[in-house]
Amino acid sequence: MASLALTTAPCSSPLISLRSRLPPPKSSVIRDGNRCAYRPIITPLTISDRSGLGNLRPLISSNSLFKVAKSGSIFTVKASAPGSATSPVVPATQKPWQGAAIKPLLASIATGIIVWFVPVPSGVTQNAWQLLSIFLATIVGIITQPLPLGAVALLGLGACVLTKTLTFAAAFSGFGDPIPWLIALAFFFARGFIKTGLGNRIAYQFVSLFGSSSLGLGYSLVFSEALLAPAIPSVSARAGGIFLPLVKSLCVACGSNVGDGTEHKLGSWLMLTCFQTSVISSAMFLTAMAANPLSATLTFNTIQKTIGWTDWAKAAIVPGLVSLIVVPFLLYLIYPPTVKSSPDAPKLAKEKLEKMGPMSTNEIVMSGTLLLTVGLWIFGGMLNVDAVTAAIVGLSILLVSGVVTWKECLGESVAWDTLTWFAALIAMAGYLNKYGLIAWFSQTVVKFVGGLGLSWQLSFGILVLLYFYSHYFFASGAAHIGAMFTAFLSVASALGTPPYFGAMVLAFLSNLMGGLTHYGIGSAPVFYGANYVPLGKWWGYGFLISVVNIIIWLGIGGVWWKFIGLW
């Protein structure tokens, strides 16, 4: 094949040249304004620009004309038959498909259609069943991802409105829930944390103290988060607002970034570990998760017994500590970081800190804002300031001071995507409860388990598993507790389970079940949104860790609860 090198310029320019490794072809030049047409004899040709921007390979016959024009650094090639008007040649490369992945999209739609046309069970309204079909189709779409998560959720909301299953106001009611906004605000805080360099400074401090091994670094974060748990009653604020920025900075400091193939150096394991342990620390204290007081209130309303802060902590401390030790190590074995030992890391971290010098003004502002926000999260109950309001106050300070700009907030696409799909799931799951589907499910389970004639231990075990794994249908721990806690506790007590024991176990599991999915608890969307762990692995390891946690809490925990007289 002949090789033709072409340098383009206006026709009057002497820079136009034709060269070939074969004897020079005969050609005629036709002038047309600033464009030139060449009639080459040797075919086919490979046309390349000398700047190395790429190769154009049109198929040109010996009787065809081709025109070459330059716009910036882009070459346009057109071919025409002699004596006729020019007509475009089919480009060598076609633009890739920008739309949805067809097979996952069809799987999602098929799921919704099949459930939609299944006969509606007795005791369930038509609206509730239709909403269930759309919800399940959306969940399948979120798992298979024919489109980005926010787009999938928006399609689900559109289906709800189009079919009149939900009104527009009901479908988009999740955007008025504070939790999705708190999660989005956590991403904005993370931006300031990293932009100012404060995240790197704290990360290097951690590395200098614990960085000789990835496992040591992970445990230092796990137990630091657990120490803050009793003081910060929002797992979204604690894990997302404080620890996610720190974990991101640690990953970057250790050379583990998203999108360049280095995710597994440290980031994948560390993100999954810190998320899974955040649900454990939430289960350990009455004040570690916003919905825990709801469990205590429903317990009192159902069995007239009070769960105090000390009672909760004493019952949870042993299984909680065992889980905090076992889960990171288990993930370290089955989903390990590729960099496990770095004996020089502490020394290098200290050198980095020396190079950074004293804190900048922006770092000082970021530090003060973080302390103020955390203080409001801790003492907000006394000041009547909720977690999302505290986060808005903090972000306002960052915006006014210029530490973070609104343009940077708008550029946080993951934050807005997460806000969209999480709010959509909250709305759909909430209306499944309002339409009575969850109540029907609870009553069906109760009748089924009660009719088996098993001992209270086996009956309670079945109830626990059904209560736990039904969380796949919830995007909020509080919603799950509000919908099912009372019914399951009442049935467990009626079947012979010690009431106070049953209430404690259900309350603990109401936190642990949040680790199943990337939407099951407030900290999940934040850590998943960091994009270090693929969705399939997130769900797979979420299920595996759920089994481990149930064994620890019901096994070791059961022995401990027997020892302290809980049953």
XYZ file of C-alpha atoms in Angstrom:
567
model
C 0.000 0.000 0.000
C 1.324 3.428 -0.855
C 1.811 5.870 1.952
C 0.939 9.467 1.295
C 1.987 12.170 3.763
C -0.066 15.318 3.517
C 0.532 18.761 4.976
C -2.436 21.025 4.486
C -2.472 24.762 3.875
C -4.239 27.198 1.552
C -3.650 26.336 -2.095
C -1.465 29.349 -2.628
C 0.856 28.190 0.106
C 4.120 26.509 -0.815
C 3.754 24.175 2.177
C 1.575 21.665 0.344
C 3.596 18.556 -0.430
C 2.934 15.054 -1.601
C 5.377 12.279 -0.841
C 5.243 8.553 -1.438
C 7.542 5.660 -0.841
C 6.546 4.545 -4.343
C 7.363 6.599 -7.440
C 5.476 9.890 -7.245
C 1.962 9.531 -8.634
C 0.637 11.738 -11.336
C -1.993 14.082 -10.076
C -3.874 17.126 -11.107
C -4.733 19.971 -8.781
C -8.044 21.772 -9.013
C -8.271 25.039 -7.154
C -11.555 25.898 -5.453
C -11.264 28.828 -3.107
C -9.116 27.690 -0.170
C -9.628 24.012 -0.886
C -7.709 21.775 -3.245
C -8.842 18.655 -5.085
C -6.263 16.043 -6.127
C -6.747 13.346 -8.725
C -4.275 10.644 -7.686
C -3.470 7.641 -9.849
C -2.103 5.282 -7.179
C -4.847 3.753 -4.992
C -5.731 2.886 -2.282
C -4.063 5.552 -0.149
C -3.381 6.044 3.542
C -3.630 9.707 4.417
C -2.006 10.853 7.640
C -1.311 14.241 9.124
C 2.224 14.887 10.259
C 1.120 16.033 13.690
C 0.278 12.446 14.576
C -3.392 13.183 15.243
C -4.523 9.991 13.553
C -5.029 8.190 10.275
C -7.809 8.627 7.760
C -8.353 5.650 5.435
C -10.952 6.397 2.752
C -11.223 3.951 -0.108
C -10.423 6.007 -3.208
C -10.697 4.630 -6.705
C -8.431 5.680 -9.530
C -11.267 7.657 -11.045
C -12.352 9.521 -7.932
C -11.560 12.913 -6.587
C -10.973 13.701 -2.954
C -10.890 17.029 -1.241
C -8.912 17.771 1.888
C -9.636 20.768 4.025
C -8.157 21.700 7.399
C -10.082 23.323 10.247
C -7.814 23.757 13.249
C -6.194 20.338 13.534
C -9.151 18.413 12.064
C -8.902 16.989 8.522
C -12.044 16.513 6.407
C -11.927 14.169 3.450
C -14.603 14.202 0.745
C -14.749 12.120 -2.422
C -16.646 12.592 -5.668
C -16.885 11.072 -9.105
C -15.301 13.028 -11.909
C -17.478 15.824 -13.135
C -20.101 15.416 -10.448
C -20.967 17.280 -7.265
C -19.029 16.156 -4.217
C -20.686 13.573 -1.919
C -19.442 12.370 1.487
C -17.793 9.003 1.980
C -18.956 6.833 4.890
C -16.558 7.654 7.732
C -14.026 5.032 8.738
C -15.130 5.063 12.388
C -18.710 5.434 13.574
C -19.668 7.358 16.676
C -20.291 4.906 19.522
C -23.826 4.385 20.814
C -24.552 6.929 23.530
C -27.850 5.523 24.740
C -28.860 2.817 27.180
C -27.350 -0.659 27.279
C -30.146 -2.606 25.570
C -30.001 -5.987 27.366
C -29.988 -4.539 30.921
C -32.752 -2.135 29.914
C -34.899 -4.981 28.560
C -34.278 -7.006 31.748
C -35.462 -4.093 33.861
C -38.566 -3.482 31.752
C -39.392 -7.205 31.648
C -39.229 -7.419 35.440
C -41.717 -4.581 35.788
C -44.111 -5.969 33.181
C -44.118 -9.495 34.632
C -44.844 -8.296 38.171
C -47.407 -5.781 36.879
C -49.522 -8.528 35.282
C -49.200 -11.062 38.107
C -52.608 -11.363 39.815
C -52.815 -8.990 42.760
C -52.793 -10.922 46.073
C -55.737 -10.626 48.388
C -55.303 -7.745 50.783
C -53.117 -5.688 48.425
C -54.438 -2.695 46.499
C -53.925 -2.355 42.740
C -51.894 0.832 43.248
C -49.580 -0.837 45.751
C -48.911 -3.768 43.410
C -48.254 -1.509 40.439
C -45.829 0.551 42.508
C -44.083 -2.670 43.576
C -43.603 -3.646 39.923
C -42.061 -0.260 39.083
C -39.912 -0.336 42.224
C -38.568 -3.813 41.388
C -37.922 -2.774 37.776
C -35.990 0.242 39.064
C -33.955 -1.935 41.447
C -33.077 -4.304 38.589
C -32.057 -1.262 36.542
C -29.914 0.033 39.375
C -28.191 -3.356 39.623
C -27.644 -3.885 35.872
C -27.143 -0.163 35.070
C -28.407 0.292 31.511
C -27.953 4.000 32.277
C -26.327 5.942 35.138
C -28.133 5.439 38.448
C -29.758 8.863 38.488
C -31.156 8.330 35.000
C -32.527 4.893 35.943
C -34.248 6.348 38.999
C -35.683 9.198 36.943
C -37.129 6.674 34.472
C -38.714 4.870 37.428
C -40.308 8.085 38.688
C -41.479 8.852 35.172
C -43.155 5.439 34.967
C -44.890 6.082 38.294
C -46.316 9.387 37.052
C -47.148 8.113 33.549
C -49.147 5.148 34.886
C -50.878 7.339 37.499
C -49.440 5.079 40.202
C -48.096 8.177 41.954
C -48.851 11.834 41.490
C -45.985 14.084 40.475
C -45.801 15.525 44.006
C -45.701 12.033 45.537
C -43.116 10.709 43.063
C -40.737 13.579 43.753
C -41.476 13.851 47.476
C -38.140 12.181 48.281
C -36.352 15.370 47.240
C -37.887 16.996 50.305
C -36.372 14.372 52.610
C -33.314 15.675 54.517
C -31.212 12.506 54.172
C -30.464 12.738 50.401
C -29.487 16.373 50.868
C -27.243 15.514 53.802
C -25.515 12.958 51.591
C -25.026 15.511 48.795
C -23.668 18.037 51.303
C -21.177 15.420 52.472
C -19.754 15.303 48.936
C -19.372 19.107 48.955
C -17.544 18.931 52.288
C -15.274 16.296 50.799
C -14.455 18.697 47.960
C -13.323 21.370 50.443
C -11.456 18.820 52.524
C -9.365 17.739 49.546
C -9.099 21.093 47.749
C -7.618 22.922 50.741
C -5.068 20.195 51.424
C -6.452 19.585 54.915
C -7.461 16.072 53.899
C -3.928 15.287 52.754
C -2.472 16.761 55.922
C -4.635 14.589 58.171
C -4.117 11.599 55.871
C -0.341 11.946 56.111
C -0.656 12.155 59.893
C -2.524 8.841 59.866
C 0.029 7.299 57.528
C 2.905 8.496 59.688
C 1.335 6.797 62.708
C -0.250 3.663 61.248
C 0.821 3.495 57.618
C 3.394 0.725 57.792
C 0.564 -1.665 56.870
C -2.764 -1.252 55.081
C -4.496 -3.331 57.748
C -3.202 -1.099 60.544
C -4.327 1.968 58.651
C -7.805 0.463 58.188
C -8.206 -0.447 61.840
C -7.142 3.035 62.929
C -10.005 4.496 60.859
C -12.511 1.875 61.992
C -11.995 2.487 65.692
C -11.729 6.261 65.274
C -15.169 6.220 63.684
C -16.523 3.956 66.432
C -15.266 6.381 69.110
C -17.256 9.202 67.485
C -20.376 7.065 67.031
C -22.035 7.695 70.414
C -21.573 11.454 70.020
C -22.836 11.903 66.442
C -26.345 10.489 65.961
C -26.272 10.625 62.152
C -24.376 7.901 60.331
C -24.621 10.000 57.152
C -22.941 12.935 58.857
C -20.384 10.859 60.720
C -19.307 8.478 57.981
C -20.041 10.748 55.023
C -19.189 14.175 56.369
C -16.097 13.298 58.411
C -14.622 9.972 57.370
C -15.329 9.795 53.649
C -13.173 12.875 52.888
C -10.418 11.439 55.061
C -10.592 8.023 53.402
C -10.497 9.646 49.957
C -7.429 11.642 50.940
C -5.715 8.544 52.284
C -6.379 6.679 49.055
C -4.977 9.496 46.943
C -1.981 9.903 49.244
C -1.218 6.206 48.812
C -1.529 6.358 45.018
C -4.930 4.662 44.791
C -7.171 6.653 42.441
C -10.442 6.103 40.610
C -10.301 5.410 36.903
C -6.614 4.706 36.412
C -6.482 1.054 37.457
C -5.058 1.736 40.919
C -8.357 1.378 42.824
C -7.301 -1.952 44.323
C -4.004 -0.671 45.703
C -5.886 0.511 48.795
C -9.116 2.310 47.943
C -11.493 -0.571 47.176
C -10.783 -2.430 50.410
C -10.668 0.703 52.548
C -13.945 2.124 51.216
C -15.835 -1.139 51.668
C -14.325 -1.708 55.112
C -15.149 1.762 56.421
C -18.710 1.501 55.117
C -19.418 -1.954 56.535
C -18.025 -1.002 59.943
C -20.076 2.214 60.003
C -23.262 0.132 60.259
C -21.684 -1.889 63.082
C -20.759 1.203 65.099
C -24.291 2.529 64.490
C -25.681 -0.631 66.094
C -23.491 -0.282 69.193
C -25.013 2.854 70.741
C -28.507 4.257 71.144
C -27.264 7.657 69.963
C -25.178 6.402 67.010
C -28.002 6.409 64.442
C -30.982 8.722 64.103
C -33.501 5.853 63.902
C -32.288 4.059 67.050
C -34.456 6.174 69.386
C -37.421 5.194 67.193
C -36.710 1.530 67.951
C -36.614 2.367 71.658
C -39.900 4.286 71.434
C -41.682 1.493 69.569
C -40.354 -1.024 72.087
C -41.920 0.943 74.927
C -45.196 1.321 73.036
C -45.340 -2.413 72.265
C -44.089 -4.125 75.446
C -43.964 -1.211 77.913
C -40.248 -1.617 78.557
C -37.620 1.114 78.216
C -34.294 0.603 76.465
C -31.823 2.945 78.162
C -28.524 4.200 76.715
C -26.483 2.079 79.138
C -28.608 -1.034 78.579
C -28.169 -0.699 74.820
C -24.396 -0.155 75.019
C -23.847 -3.007 77.485
C -25.748 -5.489 75.313
C -24.049 -4.379 72.074
C -20.455 -3.868 73.195
C -19.246 -7.489 72.952
C -20.743 -8.515 69.583
C -19.993 -5.020 68.272
C -16.291 -5.184 69.115
C -16.018 -8.691 67.681
C -17.610 -7.506 64.417
C -15.320 -4.466 64.256
C -12.322 -6.793 64.504
C -13.551 -9.621 62.256
C -15.126 -7.717 59.346
C -12.073 -5.646 58.287
C -9.816 -8.705 58.522
C -12.265 -10.881 56.568
C -12.506 -8.281 53.793
C -8.713 -8.030 53.882
C -8.576 -11.752 53.052
C -11.319 -11.945 50.406
C -11.058 -8.456 48.854
C -7.470 -7.532 49.662
C -5.587 -4.354 48.801
C -2.688 -5.051 46.465
C -0.395 -2.954 48.662
C -0.354 -4.613 52.078
C 2.950 -3.550 53.589
C 4.705 -0.227 53.195
C 7.444 0.097 55.833
C 8.749 3.315 54.273
C 5.329 4.978 54.185
C 5.495 6.612 57.675
C 8.859 8.195 56.855
C 7.633 9.443 53.484
C 4.456 10.803 55.093
C 6.513 12.814 57.592
C 8.580 14.227 54.734
C 5.393 15.226 52.925
C 4.129 16.974 56.054
C 7.371 18.924 56.320
C 7.085 20.017 52.690
C 3.486 21.147 53.247
C 4.653 23.537 55.951
C 2.229 25.371 58.247
C -1.510 25.330 57.631
C -2.821 27.725 55.002
C -5.659 30.167 55.615
C -8.081 27.951 53.705
C -7.044 24.927 55.768
C -7.683 26.883 58.962
C -11.136 27.954 57.716
C -11.916 24.373 56.690
C -10.789 23.065 60.095
C -12.893 25.602 61.991
C -15.925 24.882 59.815
C -15.546 21.138 60.339
C -15.271 21.562 64.113
C -18.351 23.802 64.164
C -20.360 21.348 62.041
C -19.325 18.344 64.133
C -20.170 20.316 67.284
C -23.647 21.010 65.923
C -24.045 17.345 65.023
C -23.112 16.364 68.596
C -25.051 19.023 70.511
C -27.707 19.772 67.913
C -30.395 18.059 69.972
C -29.951 20.564 72.780
C -29.821 23.477 70.331
C -32.737 22.226 68.208
C -30.491 22.044 65.116
C -30.797 18.899 63.004
C -27.961 17.276 61.066
C -28.804 18.638 57.619
C -29.198 22.194 58.970
C -25.778 21.902 60.595
C -24.292 20.776 57.301
C -25.919 23.696 55.455
C -24.428 26.116 57.999
C -21.000 24.595 57.423
C -21.305 24.698 53.628
C -22.503 28.322 53.800
C -19.305 29.283 55.619
C -17.204 27.496 52.993
C -19.059 29.251 50.158
C -18.903 32.730 51.714
C -15.192 32.347 52.493
C -14.453 31.044 48.994
C -12.924 27.823 50.292
C -15.448 26.032 48.074
C -17.191 27.759 45.156
C -20.711 27.095 43.942
C -19.320 26.215 40.526
C -17.301 23.436 42.182
C -20.443 22.227 43.947
C -22.291 22.136 40.631
C -19.385 20.169 39.185
C -19.786 17.411 41.787
C -21.766 15.215 39.410
C -21.668 12.194 41.738
C -23.359 14.230 44.476
C -26.254 15.255 42.232
C -26.549 11.772 40.739
C -26.681 10.246 44.235
C -29.220 12.827 45.383
C -31.449 11.901 42.426
C -31.478 8.123 42.712
C -31.570 8.015 46.511
C -34.465 10.489 46.695
C -36.339 8.459 44.070
C -35.930 5.219 46.015
C -36.970 6.909 49.269
C -40.159 8.162 47.598
C -41.098 4.789 46.087
C -40.252 2.809 49.227
C -42.166 5.287 51.367
C -45.309 4.947 49.284
C -45.053 1.158 49.298
C -45.512 1.525 53.034
C -48.271 4.140 52.749
C -50.187 1.996 50.256
C -50.183 -0.860 52.778
C -47.923 -3.332 50.961
C -45.418 -3.540 53.842
C -48.201 -4.056 56.396
C -49.624 -6.848 54.219
C -46.181 -8.444 53.951
C -45.683 -8.286 57.732
C -49.061 -9.866 58.442
C -48.429 -12.621 55.885
C -45.089 -13.449 57.502
C -46.623 -13.440 60.947
C -49.358 -15.871 59.948
C -46.905 -18.143 58.191
C -44.374 -18.349 61.022
C -47.052 -18.609 63.685
C -48.636 -21.573 61.926
C -45.432 -23.643 61.825
C -45.670 -24.716 65.469
C -41.903 -24.302 66.085
C -40.077 -23.465 69.297
C -39.709 -19.760 70.038
C -35.999 -19.896 69.195
C -36.607 -21.239 65.669
C -39.624 -19.019 65.129
C -37.660 -15.973 66.197
C -34.770 -17.000 63.917
C -37.112 -17.102 60.916
C -38.604 -13.733 61.880
C -35.139 -12.230 62.236
C -34.061 -13.371 58.770
C -37.258 -12.132 57.133
C -37.017 -8.798 58.945
C -33.346 -8.425 58.009
C -33.457 -9.336 54.320
C -36.673 -7.495 53.582
C -34.432 -4.421 53.821
C -33.683 -4.875 50.115
C -37.037 -3.107 49.661
C -36.121 -0.102 51.817
C -33.957 2.952 51.262
C -34.140 4.064 54.883
C -33.594 2.391 58.216
C -36.209 4.618 59.842
C -38.809 3.650 57.224
C -38.116 -0.050 57.765
C -38.325 0.278 61.540
C -41.522 2.297 61.347
C -43.164 -0.178 58.986
C -42.189 -3.540 60.454
C -40.633 -3.279 63.926
C -43.875 -3.298 65.936
C -45.465 -6.144 63.964
C -42.432 -8.422 64.197
C -41.849 -7.678 67.876
C -45.509 -8.365 68.681
C -45.466 -11.716 66.863
C -42.122 -12.741 68.378
C -43.467 -12.010 71.861
C -46.690 -13.928 71.141
C -44.635 -16.962 70.012
C -42.721 -17.048 73.289
C -39.635 -14.915 72.608
C -38.605 -12.901 75.704
C -39.996 -9.475 74.731
C -37.063 -7.329 75.869
C -34.577 -9.692 74.224
C -36.564 -9.654 70.982
C -36.728 -5.846 70.987
C -32.957 -5.533 71.485
C -32.116 -7.964 68.686
C -34.466 -6.287 66.201
C -33.043 -2.882 67.162
C -29.444 -4.021 66.563
C -30.313 -5.680 63.249
C -32.108 -2.521 62.131
C -28.621 -1.010 61.769
C -26.687 -4.024 60.478
C -29.116 -4.620 57.605
C -28.059 -1.246 56.161
C -24.893 -2.909 54.843
C -26.792 -5.020 52.299
C -27.054 -2.488 49.478
C -25.717 0.845 48.286
C -28.949 2.572 49.331
C -29.919 0.818 52.572
C -28.522 3.366 55.057
C -27.333 6.957 54.925
C -23.624 6.156 54.726
C -24.062 3.726 51.797
C -24.604 6.156 48.888
C -21.677 8.292 50.052
C -19.091 5.519 50.094
C -20.475 3.814 46.999
C -20.438 7.157 45.202
C -16.659 7.315 45.610
C -16.618 4.752 42.737
C -13.887 2.512 44.143
C -16.116 -0.592 44.376
C -18.273 -1.900 41.460
C -21.959 -2.375 42.197
C -21.879 -6.171 41.814
C -19.090 -6.524 44.350
C -20.820 -4.043 46.673
C -23.966 -6.190 46.795
C -22.080 -9.482 46.863
C -19.808 -8.565 49.741
C -22.733 -6.810 51.432
C -24.641 -10.096 51.547
C -21.577 -12.036 52.745
C -20.835 -9.579 55.548
C -24.511 -9.646 56.545
C -24.243 -13.405 57.126
C -21.069 -12.915 59.171
C -22.689 -10.187 61.268
C -25.795 -12.266 61.941
C -23.626 -15.200 63.092
C -21.566 -12.942 65.364
C -24.477 -11.027 66.858
C -26.811 -13.982 67.345
C -24.033 -16.466 68.197
C -21.448 -14.667 70.329
C -23.992 -11.995 71.165
C -26.542 -14.605 72.224
C -24.066 -16.097 74.685
C -23.211 -12.641 76.025
C -26.909 -11.730 76.379
C -27.504 -14.949 78.279
C -24.605 -14.057 80.571
C -26.001 -10.596 81.373
C -29.520 -11.988 81.844
C -31.183 -10.573 78.752
C -32.958 -13.881 78.112
